[in-house]
Amino acid sequence: MGRKRTPGVYKRAGIWYIDKQCNGIRISESTGTSSLEEAEKYLARRIEGIRQAVVYGVRPKRTFSEAAAKYIEEKQHKKSLNGDIGHLNLLDRFIGHLPLENIHMGVLQEYIEERRNSGVKTRTINHGLQVVRHILNLASKDWIDSFGLTWLLTAPRIKLLPEADSRKAYPIDWEEQDRLFAELPLHLRQMALFAVNTGCRDQEVCQLRWDWEIKIPEMGSVFLIPGRYTKNSEDRLIVLNQIAHEVIEEVRNLHPEYVFVYKGKYLTRIMNHAWIKARRRAELSQVRVHDLRHTFGRRLRAAGVSYEDRQDLLGHKSGRMTTHYSAAELANLIEAANRICRRKKGVPLFLIRHLSQIGSVEIPQIGFQGIVSENSKTGQTVDVVG
């Protein structure tokens, strides 16, 4: 006859679980093991931890793995959660078993060295360290258990590494732009030309939808990207200069939903094999898609566009309500974006035909007041108040 198991421990689907009251606290959780002996030891530790907390006010010991699990559960809304989970899976091998109070830069050195030896950039290592730091800060400030105690008394200082190997931004000049764009297939050329004239990020271009277009009388149109699709989670107003507007007209009606497509399907990224081959042929292997955004920002600054207008055009976070503009303000942003357009003499050859068809390339005159333009499909509005 087998020995009697500890009360409060039961087995389900091969794993031992706990359902037990201790000092008025209910323990209801998985032990994570199929071994009865290990499950009973786990329960004994939990009971002792509760007794220490209730009687003596001693903070229960929790491992980094437990904290990581809580972090993942709480951050389901976070756009970059999958990346965080990837870092946590790697970190678990090094510090997952450690109590939170035992984690510091010293115990992270093995993780750092292994990542360096695998050829990972310092910036990527720092992303992992930032996740650790954020979890420890939450544990020391925000996470309070049923005993009224934070998970961690004080968060240690987790220092980020100097990013000496980080790649510098590479804004391209006009000659480099012509070389690179001439090598791109038409669909990527259109996307790249739109990006370099709007400052949009790779994903903003790839995910751009017709439902987000808002037509404004006598001004053309703008796009309003919902915050759930932007990096900073704020609605992003895309102002079109003359060149960006021409690109939009070239691709109009190619797809009912997405603005930029290839063979009837939208692309998940601009920097694909075709981009890599094209930049190699153009002898610009160092140029990334994000450099087009840097190029837009650099050209705006060189054209004398103010810092505030550059913020709005690039979609940076600011204290202003950047999707509500007066007619004069919106006209000012359009004029600012048009400062970086080259005249016909400098327009890449593939656009000359289309530009000649539309005639004048002058900025349209603003002749209205008190208009609120609305996207008829989505109901999104950009207030244009005279």
mmCIF file of C-alpha atoms in Angstrom:
data_model
loop_
_atom_site.group_PDB
_atom_site.id
_atom_site.type_symbol
_atom_site.label_atom_id
_atom_site.label_comp_id
_atom_site.label_asym_id
_atom_site.label_seq_id
_atom_site.Cartn_x
_atom_site.Cartn_y
_atom_site.Cartn_z
ATOM 1 C CA MET A 1 0.000 0.000 0.000
ATOM 2 C CA GLY A 2 1.465 3.384 -1.051
ATOM 3 C CA ARG A 3 2.108 6.169 1.405
ATOM 4 C CA LYS A 4 -0.570 8.770 2.033
ATOM 5 C CA ARG A 5 -0.049 11.983 0.090
ATOM 6 C CA THR A 6 -0.154 15.436 1.630
ATOM 7 C CA PRO A 7 -3.696 16.865 1.836
ATOM 8 C CA GLY A 8 -4.388 19.612 -0.694
ATOM 9 C CA VAL A 9 -2.319 18.057 -3.471
ATOM 10 C CA TYR A 10 -4.089 16.474 -6.434
ATOM 11 C CA LYS A 11 -3.111 15.296 -9.911
ATOM 12 C CA ARG A 12 -4.570 16.486 -13.195
ATOM 13 C CA ALA A 13 -3.363 15.524 -16.672
ATOM 14 C CA GLY A 14 -0.127 14.164 -15.213
ATOM 15 C CA ILE A 15 0.736 17.324 -13.230
ATOM 16 C CA TRP A 16 0.330 17.871 -9.488
ATOM 17 C CA TYR A 17 -1.747 20.863 -8.384
ATOM 18 C CA ILE A 18 -2.348 22.537 -5.032
ATOM 19 C CA ASP A 19 -5.685 23.594 -3.551
ATOM 20 C CA LYS A 20 -5.209 24.391 0.130
ATOM 21 C CA GLN A 21 -5.971 27.019 2.803
ATOM 22 C CA CYS A 22 -3.075 28.243 4.947
ATOM 23 C CA ASN A 23 -3.321 31.035 7.538
ATOM 24 C CA GLY A 24 -6.400 32.351 5.788
ATOM 25 C CA ILE A 25 -4.645 32.372 2.408
ATOM 26 C CA ARG A 26 -5.803 30.040 -0.341
ATOM 27 C CA ILE A 27 -3.103 28.366 -2.423
ATOM 28 C CA SER A 28 -4.538 27.298 -5.776
ATOM 29 C CA GLU A 29 -1.906 26.724 -8.429
ATOM 30 C CA SER A 30 0.119 24.224 -10.410
ATOM 31 C CA THR A 31 3.367 22.846 -9.007
ATOM 32 C CA GLY A 32 4.667 22.363 -12.535
ATOM 33 C CA THR A 33 5.880 18.840 -11.808
ATOM 34 C CA SER A 34 4.674 15.282 -12.322
ATOM 35 C CA SER A 35 6.605 14.099 -9.251
ATOM 36 C CA LEU A 36 4.568 13.819 -6.042
ATOM 37 C CA GLU A 37 7.691 14.246 -3.917
ATOM 38 C CA GLU A 38 8.652 17.482 -5.677
ATOM 39 C CA ALA A 39 5.056 18.730 -5.500
ATOM 40 C CA GLU A 40 4.943 18.145 -1.728
ATOM 41 C CA LYS A 41 8.247 19.982 -1.276
ATOM 42 C CA TYR A 42 6.876 22.860 -3.346
ATOM 43 C CA LEU A 43 3.757 22.999 -1.145
ATOM 44 C CA ALA A 44 5.873 22.944 2.011
ATOM 45 C CA ARG A 45 7.893 25.921 0.765
ATOM 46 C CA ARG A 46 4.722 27.837 -0.104
ATOM 47 C CA ILE A 47 3.227 27.158 3.336
ATOM 48 C CA GLU A 48 6.405 28.258 5.081
ATOM 49 C CA GLY A 49 6.552 31.379 2.957
ATOM 50 C CA ILE A 50 2.983 32.286 3.901
ATOM 51 C CA ARG A 51 3.663 31.652 7.592
ATOM 52 C CA GLN A 52 6.771 33.846 7.469
ATOM 53 C CA ALA A 53 4.849 36.623 5.746
ATOM 54 C CA VAL A 54 1.784 36.474 8.031
ATOM 55 C CA VAL A 55 3.581 36.025 11.340
ATOM 56 C CA TYR A 56 6.850 37.893 10.785
ATOM 57 C CA GLY A 57 6.166 40.121 7.753
ATOM 58 C CA VAL A 58 8.902 38.374 5.786
ATOM 59 C CA ARG A 59 8.541 38.872 2.028
ATOM 60 C CA PRO A 60 7.974 35.533 0.218
ATOM 61 C CA LYS A 61 10.771 34.505 -2.140
ATOM 62 C CA ARG A 62 9.776 34.565 -5.781
ATOM 63 C CA THR A 63 11.919 33.541 -8.716
ATOM 64 C CA PHE A 64 12.571 35.544 -11.835
ATOM 65 C CA SER A 65 10.595 32.941 -13.807
ATOM 66 C CA GLU A 66 7.516 33.696 -11.684
ATOM 67 C CA ALA A 67 8.009 37.416 -12.216
ATOM 68 C CA ALA A 68 8.477 36.889 -15.964
ATOM 69 C CA ALA A 69 5.227 34.923 -16.136
ATOM 70 C CA LYS A 70 3.374 37.737 -14.354
ATOM 71 C CA TYR A 71 4.928 40.309 -16.671
ATOM 72 C CA ILE A 72 3.806 38.408 -19.783
ATOM 73 C CA GLU A 73 0.292 38.026 -18.391
ATOM 74 C CA GLU A 74 0.023 41.760 -17.672
ATOM 75 C CA LYS A 75 1.544 42.972 -20.946
ATOM 76 C CA GLN A 76 -0.689 41.206 -23.442
ATOM 77 C CA HIS A 77 -1.512 44.588 -24.985
ATOM 78 C CA LYS A 78 2.143 45.458 -25.625
ATOM 79 C CA LYS A 79 3.051 45.546 -29.313
ATOM 80 C CA SER A 80 6.596 44.310 -28.745
ATOM 81 C CA LEU A 81 5.592 41.524 -26.331
ATOM 82 C CA ASN A 82 6.772 38.744 -28.660
ATOM 83 C CA GLY A 83 10.224 40.303 -28.678
ATOM 84 C CA ASP A 84 10.194 40.523 -24.875
ATOM 85 C CA ILE A 85 9.193 36.864 -24.645
ATOM 86 C CA GLY A 86 12.135 35.961 -26.880
ATOM 87 C CA HIS A 87 14.529 37.771 -24.529
ATOM 88 C CA LEU A 88 12.896 36.191 -21.454
ATOM 89 C CA ASN A 89 13.236 32.694 -22.900
ATOM 90 C CA LEU A 90 16.979 33.274 -23.259
ATOM 91 C CA LEU A 91 17.302 34.890 -19.849
ATOM 92 C CA ASP A 92 15.446 32.048 -18.147
ATOM 93 C CA ARG A 93 18.428 29.719 -18.601
ATOM 94 C CA PHE A 94 20.650 32.095 -16.664
ATOM 95 C CA ILE A 95 18.482 33.731 -13.998
ATOM 96 C CA GLY A 96 15.074 32.046 -14.164
ATOM 97 C CA HIS A 97 15.703 29.958 -11.043
ATOM 98 C CA LEU A 98 17.082 32.837 -8.963
ATOM 99 C CA PRO A 99 15.049 34.697 -6.320
ATOM 100 C CA LEU A 100 14.357 38.283 -7.380
ATOM 101 C CA GLU A 101 16.525 39.681 -4.571
ATOM 102 C CA ASN A 102 19.530 37.754 -5.941
ATOM 103 C CA ILE A 103 19.454 39.340 -9.392
ATOM 104 C CA HIS A 104 22.023 42.017 -10.188
ATOM 105 C CA MET A 105 24.530 42.878 -12.906
ATOM 106 C CA GLY A 106 26.943 40.259 -11.627
ATOM 107 C CA VAL A 107 24.627 37.308 -12.284
ATOM 108 C CA LEU A 108 23.775 38.723 -15.722
ATOM 109 C CA GLN A 109 27.374 38.648 -16.938
ATOM 110 C CA GLU A 110 27.157 35.064 -18.204
ATOM 111 C CA TYR A 111 24.081 35.978 -20.245
ATOM 112 C CA ILE A 112 25.834 39.067 -21.632
ATOM 113 C CA GLU A 113 28.979 37.125 -22.596
ATOM 114 C CA GLU A 114 27.058 34.338 -24.310
ATOM 115 C CA ARG A 115 25.076 36.830 -26.337
ATOM 116 C CA ARG A 116 28.243 38.669 -27.325
ATOM 117 C CA ASN A 117 29.939 35.438 -28.341
ATOM 118 C CA SER A 118 26.988 34.572 -30.559
ATOM 119 C CA GLY A 119 27.569 37.786 -32.517
ATOM 120 C CA VAL A 120 24.544 39.706 -31.235
ATOM 121 C CA LYS A 121 24.732 43.504 -31.323
ATOM 122 C CA THR A 122 25.018 45.350 -28.016
ATOM 123 C CA ARG A 123 21.707 47.066 -28.691
ATOM 124 C CA THR A 124 19.963 43.675 -28.759
ATOM 125 C CA ILE A 125 21.635 42.663 -25.491
ATOM 126 C CA ASN A 126 20.466 45.944 -23.982
ATOM 127 C CA HIS A 127 16.902 45.165 -25.000
ATOM 128 C CA GLY A 128 17.089 42.035 -22.837
ATOM 129 C CA LEU A 129 18.582 43.992 -19.944
ATOM 130 C CA GLN A 130 15.833 46.594 -20.259
ATOM 131 C CA VAL A 131 13.202 43.874 -19.870
ATOM 132 C CA VAL A 132 14.955 42.610 -16.722
ATOM 133 C CA ARG A 133 15.169 46.140 -15.330
ATOM 134 C CA HIS A 134 11.509 46.816 -16.055
ATOM 135 C CA ILE A 135 10.385 43.592 -14.351
ATOM 136 C CA LEU A 136 12.473 44.310 -11.246
ATOM 137 C CA ASN A 137 11.092 47.859 -11.066
ATOM 138 C CA LEU A 138 7.533 46.541 -11.309
ATOM 139 C CA ALA A 139 8.298 43.972 -8.607
ATOM 140 C CA SER A 140 9.622 46.645 -6.235
ATOM 141 C CA LYS A 141 6.969 49.318 -6.874
ATOM 142 C CA ASP A 142 3.768 48.006 -8.455
ATOM 143 C CA TRP A 143 3.334 44.332 -7.656
ATOM 144 C CA ILE A 144 1.787 43.971 -4.183
ATOM 145 C CA ASP A 145 0.784 40.550 -2.878
ATOM 146 C CA SER A 146 -2.056 39.486 -0.574
ATOM 147 C CA PHE A 147 0.112 40.276 2.449
ATOM 148 C CA GLY A 148 0.427 43.917 1.402
ATOM 149 C CA LEU A 149 4.084 43.441 0.494
ATOM 150 C CA THR A 150 5.793 44.256 -2.789
ATOM 151 C CA TRP A 151 7.424 41.341 -4.572
ATOM 152 C CA LEU A 152 10.837 42.947 -4.098
ATOM 153 C CA LEU A 153 12.050 45.390 -1.462
ATOM 154 C CA THR A 154 14.379 47.397 -3.702
ATOM 155 C CA ALA A 155 15.209 46.999 -7.377
ATOM 156 C CA PRO A 156 18.946 46.762 -8.125
ATOM 157 C CA ARG A 157 20.532 49.027 -10.694
ATOM 158 C CA ILE A 158 20.678 47.292 -14.055
ATOM 159 C CA LYS A 159 23.080 49.263 -16.237
ATOM 160 C CA LEU A 160 22.860 49.174 -20.012
ATOM 161 C CA LEU A 161 26.016 48.523 -22.002
ATOM 162 C CA PRO A 162 27.734 51.197 -24.129
ATOM 163 C CA GLU A 163 26.584 50.656 -27.711
ATOM 164 C CA ALA A 164 29.915 51.230 -29.417
ATOM 165 C CA ASP A 165 28.987 48.781 -32.188
ATOM 166 C CA SER A 166 25.618 50.337 -32.963
ATOM 167 C CA ARG A 167 25.106 51.355 -36.566
ATOM 168 C CA LYS A 168 24.857 55.078 -37.216
ATOM 169 C CA ALA A 169 22.022 56.576 -39.235
ATOM 170 C CA TYR A 170 22.846 57.039 -42.913
ATOM 171 C CA PRO A 171 20.707 59.739 -44.572
ATOM 172 C CA ILE A 172 21.163 59.492 -48.330
ATOM 173 C CA ASP A 173 21.802 62.377 -50.694
ATOM 174 C CA TRP A 174 19.939 62.972 -53.965
ATOM 175 C CA GLU A 175 22.495 61.182 -56.123
ATOM 176 C CA GLU A 176 22.438 58.125 -53.845
ATOM 177 C CA GLN A 177 18.650 58.176 -53.855
ATOM 178 C CA ASP A 178 18.559 58.135 -57.647
ATOM 179 C CA ARG A 179 21.087 55.283 -57.782
ATOM 180 C CA LEU A 180 19.230 53.168 -55.249
ATOM 181 C CA PHE A 181 15.712 53.813 -56.512
ATOM 182 C CA ALA A 182 16.745 53.084 -60.112
ATOM 183 C CA GLU A 183 17.664 49.546 -59.025
ATOM 184 C CA LEU A 184 14.430 48.860 -57.129
ATOM 185 C CA PRO A 185 11.494 47.058 -58.734
ATOM 186 C CA LEU A 186 8.522 49.378 -59.315
ATOM 187 C CA HIS A 187 6.489 48.381 -56.230
ATOM 188 C CA LEU A 188 9.450 48.891 -53.877
ATOM 189 C CA ARG A 189 10.430 52.104 -55.656
ATOM 190 C CA GLN A 190 6.978 53.520 -55.016
ATOM 191 C CA MET A 191 7.088 52.491 -51.364
ATOM 192 C CA ALA A 192 10.589 53.895 -50.902
ATOM 193 C CA LEU A 193 9.689 57.180 -52.613
ATOM 194 C CA PHE A 194 6.644 57.503 -50.358
ATOM 195 C CA ALA A 195 8.757 56.782 -47.268
ATOM 196 C CA VAL A 196 11.481 59.302 -48.114
ATOM 197 C CA ASN A 197 8.843 61.996 -48.721
ATOM 198 C CA THR A 198 6.698 61.353 -45.626
ATOM 199 C CA GLY A 199 9.121 59.981 -43.010
ATOM 200 C CA CYS A 200 6.954 56.890 -42.541
ATOM 201 C CA ARG A 201 8.442 53.838 -40.897
ATOM 202 C CA ASP A 202 8.654 50.526 -42.764
ATOM 203 C CA GLN A 203 5.536 49.085 -41.104
ATOM 204 C CA GLU A 204 3.563 52.302 -41.534
ATOM 205 C CA VAL A 205 4.123 52.103 -45.288
ATOM 206 C CA CYS A 206 3.414 48.378 -45.531
ATOM 207 C CA GLN A 207 0.221 48.555 -43.468
ATOM 208 C CA LEU A 208 -1.106 51.790 -44.998
ATOM 209 C CA ARG A 209 -4.804 51.406 -45.853
ATOM 210 C CA TRP A 210 -7.239 53.335 -47.993
ATOM 211 C CA ASP A 211 -9.669 53.523 -45.078
ATOM 212 C CA TRP A 212 -7.172 55.833 -43.381
ATOM 213 C CA GLU A 213 -7.159 58.367 -46.216
ATOM 214 C CA ILE A 214 -8.955 61.615 -45.430
ATOM 215 C CA LYS A 215 -9.633 63.904 -48.383
ATOM 216 C CA ILE A 216 -9.498 67.619 -47.685
ATOM 217 C CA PRO A 217 -11.006 70.017 -50.261
ATOM 218 C CA GLU A 218 -8.423 72.010 -52.229
ATOM 219 C CA MET A 219 -5.597 70.419 -50.216
ATOM 220 C CA GLY A 220 -5.609 66.886 -51.566
ATOM 221 C CA SER A 221 -5.578 64.298 -48.818
ATOM 222 C CA VAL A 222 -3.795 63.071 -45.707
ATOM 223 C CA PHE A 223 -3.675 59.700 -43.973
ATOM 224 C CA LEU A 224 -4.501 59.175 -40.314
ATOM 225 C CA ILE A 225 -2.942 55.957 -38.968
ATOM 226 C CA PRO A 226 -4.669 54.673 -35.785
ATOM 227 C CA GLY A 227 -2.463 54.517 -32.715
ATOM 228 C CA ARG A 228 -2.583 50.713 -32.510
ATOM 229 C CA TYR A 229 -0.520 50.590 -35.713
ATOM 230 C CA THR A 230 2.130 53.150 -34.703
ATOM 231 C CA LYS A 231 5.290 52.762 -32.670
ATOM 232 C CA ASN A 232 4.349 55.298 -29.994
ATOM 233 C CA SER A 233 0.660 54.205 -29.872
ATOM 234 C CA GLU A 234 -0.524 57.684 -30.864
ATOM 235 C CA ASP A 235 -2.552 58.462 -33.982
ATOM 236 C CA ARG A 236 -0.147 59.423 -36.770
ATOM 237 C CA LEU A 237 -1.051 62.081 -39.319
ATOM 238 C CA ILE A 238 0.705 61.542 -42.664
ATOM 239 C CA VAL A 239 1.012 64.780 -44.635
ATOM 240 C CA LEU A 240 1.588 64.295 -48.349
ATOM 241 C CA ASN A 241 3.904 66.542 -50.299
ATOM 242 C CA GLN A 242 3.646 66.695 -54.094
ATOM 243 C CA ILE A 243 5.776 63.612 -54.709
ATOM 244 C CA ALA A 244 4.042 61.485 -52.061
ATOM 245 C CA HIS A 245 0.688 62.559 -53.505
ATOM 246 C CA GLU A 246 1.768 61.440 -56.986
ATOM 247 C CA VAL A 247 2.832 58.064 -55.630
ATOM 248 C CA ILE A 248 -0.576 57.630 -54.007
ATOM 249 C CA GLU A 249 -2.323 58.408 -57.292
ATOM 250 C CA GLU A 250 -0.117 55.889 -59.110
ATOM 251 C CA VAL A 251 -1.135 53.050 -56.802
ATOM 252 C CA ARG A 252 -4.773 54.016 -56.355
ATOM 253 C CA ASN A 253 -7.234 51.242 -57.269
ATOM 254 C CA LEU A 254 -4.568 48.502 -57.222
ATOM 255 C CA HIS A 255 -6.110 46.977 -54.081
ATOM 256 C CA PRO A 256 -9.378 47.621 -52.222
ATOM 257 C CA GLU A 257 -7.763 47.694 -48.765
ATOM 258 C CA TYR A 258 -3.994 48.230 -48.810
ATOM 259 C CA VAL A 259 -2.284 51.147 -50.508
ATOM 260 C CA PHE A 260 0.939 49.332 -51.424
ATOM 261 C CA VAL A 261 0.745 45.793 -52.767
ATOM 262 C CA TYR A 262 2.687 43.357 -54.927
ATOM 263 C CA LYS A 263 0.836 40.848 -57.084
ATOM 264 C CA GLY A 264 -2.363 41.629 -55.212
ATOM 265 C CA LYS A 265 -0.948 41.108 -51.739
ATOM 266 C CA TYR A 266 0.445 43.563 -49.198
ATOM 267 C CA LEU A 267 4.087 43.279 -48.158
ATOM 268 C CA THR A 268 5.130 42.668 -44.569
ATOM 269 C CA ARG A 269 8.355 44.634 -44.994
ATOM 270 C CA ILE A 270 10.167 46.777 -47.524
ATOM 271 C CA MET A 271 13.638 45.459 -46.730
ATOM 272 C CA ASN A 272 13.298 42.096 -48.459
ATOM 273 C CA HIS A 273 15.604 40.235 -50.837
ATOM 274 C CA ALA A 274 14.788 42.605 -53.702
ATOM 275 C CA TRP A 275 15.789 45.613 -51.574
ATOM 276 C CA ILE A 276 19.039 43.956 -50.477
ATOM 277 C CA LYS A 277 19.978 43.052 -54.065
ATOM 278 C CA ALA A 278 19.101 46.521 -55.308
ATOM 279 C CA ARG A 279 21.215 48.345 -52.736
ATOM 280 C CA ARG A 280 24.114 46.009 -53.495
ATOM 281 C CA ARG A 281 23.886 46.847 -57.219
ATOM 282 C CA ALA A 282 23.729 50.535 -56.319
ATOM 283 C CA GLU A 283 26.832 50.097 -54.119
ATOM 284 C CA LEU A 284 24.843 51.277 -51.094
ATOM 285 C CA SER A 285 24.817 48.116 -48.994
ATOM 286 C CA GLN A 286 24.786 50.154 -45.791
ATOM 287 C CA VAL A 287 21.412 51.783 -46.500
ATOM 288 C CA ARG A 288 18.450 50.487 -44.511
ATOM 289 C CA VAL A 289 14.792 51.327 -45.011
ATOM 290 C CA HIS A 290 14.808 53.350 -41.780
ATOM 291 C CA ASP A 291 17.474 55.590 -43.317
ATOM 292 C CA LEU A 292 14.753 56.956 -45.606
ATOM 293 C CA ARG A 293 13.059 58.342 -42.494
ATOM 294 C CA HIS A 294 16.368 59.866 -41.367
ATOM 295 C CA THR A 295 16.738 61.338 -44.857
ATOM 296 C CA PHE A 296 13.305 62.960 -44.651
ATOM 297 C CA GLY A 297 14.118 64.482 -41.259
ATOM 298 C CA ARG A 298 17.544 65.708 -42.408
ATOM 299 C CA ARG A 299 16.100 67.331 -45.526
ATOM 300 C CA LEU A 300 13.380 69.064 -43.532
ATOM 301 C CA ARG A 301 15.977 70.530 -41.206
ATOM 302 C CA ALA A 302 18.190 71.601 -44.103
ATOM 303 C CA ALA A 303 15.163 73.296 -45.690
ATOM 304 C CA GLY A 304 14.652 75.393 -42.554
ATOM 305 C CA VAL A 305 11.531 73.596 -41.294
ATOM 306 C CA SER A 306 10.975 74.360 -37.599
ATOM 307 C CA TYR A 307 11.551 71.768 -34.889
ATOM 308 C CA GLU A 308 7.829 71.669 -34.000
ATOM 309 C CA ASP A 309 6.804 71.113 -37.629
ATOM 310 C CA ARG A 310 9.442 68.394 -37.994
ATOM 311 C CA GLN A 311 8.008 66.684 -34.927
ATOM 312 C CA ASP A 312 4.522 66.725 -36.416
ATOM 313 C CA LEU A 313 5.646 65.558 -39.850
ATOM 314 C CA LEU A 314 7.689 62.698 -38.379
ATOM 315 C CA GLY A 315 4.966 61.664 -35.931
ATOM 316 C CA HIS A 316 7.085 62.204 -32.822
ATOM 317 C CA LYS A 317 5.396 62.344 -29.444
ATOM 318 C CA SER A 318 4.761 65.854 -28.206
ATOM 319 C CA GLY A 319 2.467 67.726 -25.877
ATOM 320 C CA ARG A 320 0.434 69.049 -28.797
ATOM 321 C CA MET A 321 -2.758 67.488 -30.171
ATOM 322 C CA THR A 322 -1.136 66.663 -33.477
ATOM 323 C CA THR A 323 -4.237 65.461 -35.350
ATOM 324 C CA HIS A 324 -6.186 68.688 -34.839
ATOM 325 C CA TYR A 325 -5.095 71.576 -37.020
ATOM 326 C CA SER A 326 -6.418 74.877 -38.241
ATOM 327 C CA ALA A 327 -6.501 75.419 -41.990
ATOM 328 C CA ALA A 328 -3.421 77.618 -41.705
ATOM 329 C CA GLU A 329 -1.528 75.015 -39.646
ATOM 330 C CA LEU A 330 -2.310 72.192 -42.044
ATOM 331 C CA ALA A 331 -1.374 74.376 -45.018
ATOM 332 C CA ASN A 332 1.885 75.188 -43.231
ATOM 333 C CA LEU A 333 2.708 71.479 -42.803
ATOM 334 C CA ILE A 334 1.970 70.779 -46.453
ATOM 335 C CA GLU A 335 4.167 73.706 -47.476
ATOM 336 C CA ALA A 336 6.941 72.467 -45.161
ATOM 337 C CA ALA A 337 6.777 68.945 -46.603
ATOM 338 C CA ASN A 338 6.921 70.390 -50.129
ATOM 339 C CA ARG A 339 10.183 72.200 -49.376
ATOM 340 C CA ILE A 340 12.081 68.952 -49.846
ATOM 341 C CA CYS A 341 10.614 68.234 -53.292
ATOM 342 C CA ARG A 342 12.921 68.637 -56.249
ATOM 343 C CA ARG A 343 11.533 70.466 -59.251
ATOM 344 C CA LYS A 344 11.004 68.615 -62.514
ATOM 345 C CA LYS A 345 14.674 68.893 -63.394
ATOM 346 C CA GLY A 346 15.597 66.697 -60.492
ATOM 347 C CA VAL A 347 12.632 64.322 -60.472
ATOM 348 C CA PRO A 348 13.595 60.680 -61.117
ATOM 349 C CA LEU A 349 12.819 59.622 -64.678
ATOM 350 C CA PHE A 350 10.069 57.179 -63.770
ATOM 351 C CA LEU A 351 7.970 60.057 -62.383
ATOM 352 C CA ILE A 352 8.392 62.550 -65.254
ATOM 353 C CA ARG A 353 5.665 60.906 -67.362
ATOM 354 C CA HIS A 354 3.147 60.986 -64.547
ATOM 355 C CA LEU A 355 4.000 64.518 -63.483
ATOM 356 C CA SER A 356 3.563 65.771 -67.038
ATOM 357 C CA GLN A 357 0.063 64.309 -67.136
ATOM 358 C CA ILE A 358 -1.152 66.270 -64.110
ATOM 359 C CA GLY A 359 0.225 69.609 -65.299
ATOM 360 C CA SER A 360 1.044 72.170 -62.626
ATOM 361 C CA VAL A 361 3.052 71.021 -59.631
ATOM 362 C CA GLU A 362 2.480 74.215 -57.649
ATOM 363 C CA ILE A 363 1.026 73.981 -54.124
ATOM 364 C CA PRO A 364 -2.768 74.450 -54.367
ATOM 365 C CA GLN A 365 -4.135 77.669 -52.900
ATOM 366 C CA ILE A 366 -5.979 77.374 -49.613
ATOM 367 C CA GLY A 367 -9.384 78.956 -50.110
ATOM 368 C CA PHE A 368 -11.672 77.608 -47.397
ATOM 369 C CA GLN A 369 -12.413 77.969 -43.719
ATOM 370 C CA GLY A 370 -14.283 76.055 -41.050
ATOM 371 C CA ILE A 371 -14.098 72.657 -42.753
ATOM 372 C CA VAL A 372 -14.059 69.314 -40.973
ATOM 373 C CA SER A 373 -12.926 66.624 -43.389
ATOM 374 C CA GLU A 374 -14.148 63.111 -42.753
ATOM 375 C CA ASN A 375 -13.283 59.659 -43.998
ATOM 376 C CA SER A 376 -16.650 58.315 -45.104
ATOM 377 C CA LYS A 377 -15.677 54.710 -44.440
ATOM 378 C CA THR A 378 -14.246 54.994 -40.948
ATOM 379 C CA GLY A 379 -15.658 58.225 -39.595
ATOM 380 C CA GLN A 380 -12.157 59.427 -38.648
ATOM 381 C CA THR A 381 -11.794 63.190 -38.714
ATOM 382 C CA VAL A 382 -9.023 65.705 -38.937
ATOM 383 C CA ASP A 383 -10.383 68.993 -37.682
ATOM 384 C CA VAL A 384 -9.548 71.877 -39.998
ATOM 385 C CA VAL A 385 -10.825 74.974 -38.236
ATOM 386 C CA GLY A 386 -10.709 78.380 -39.916
#
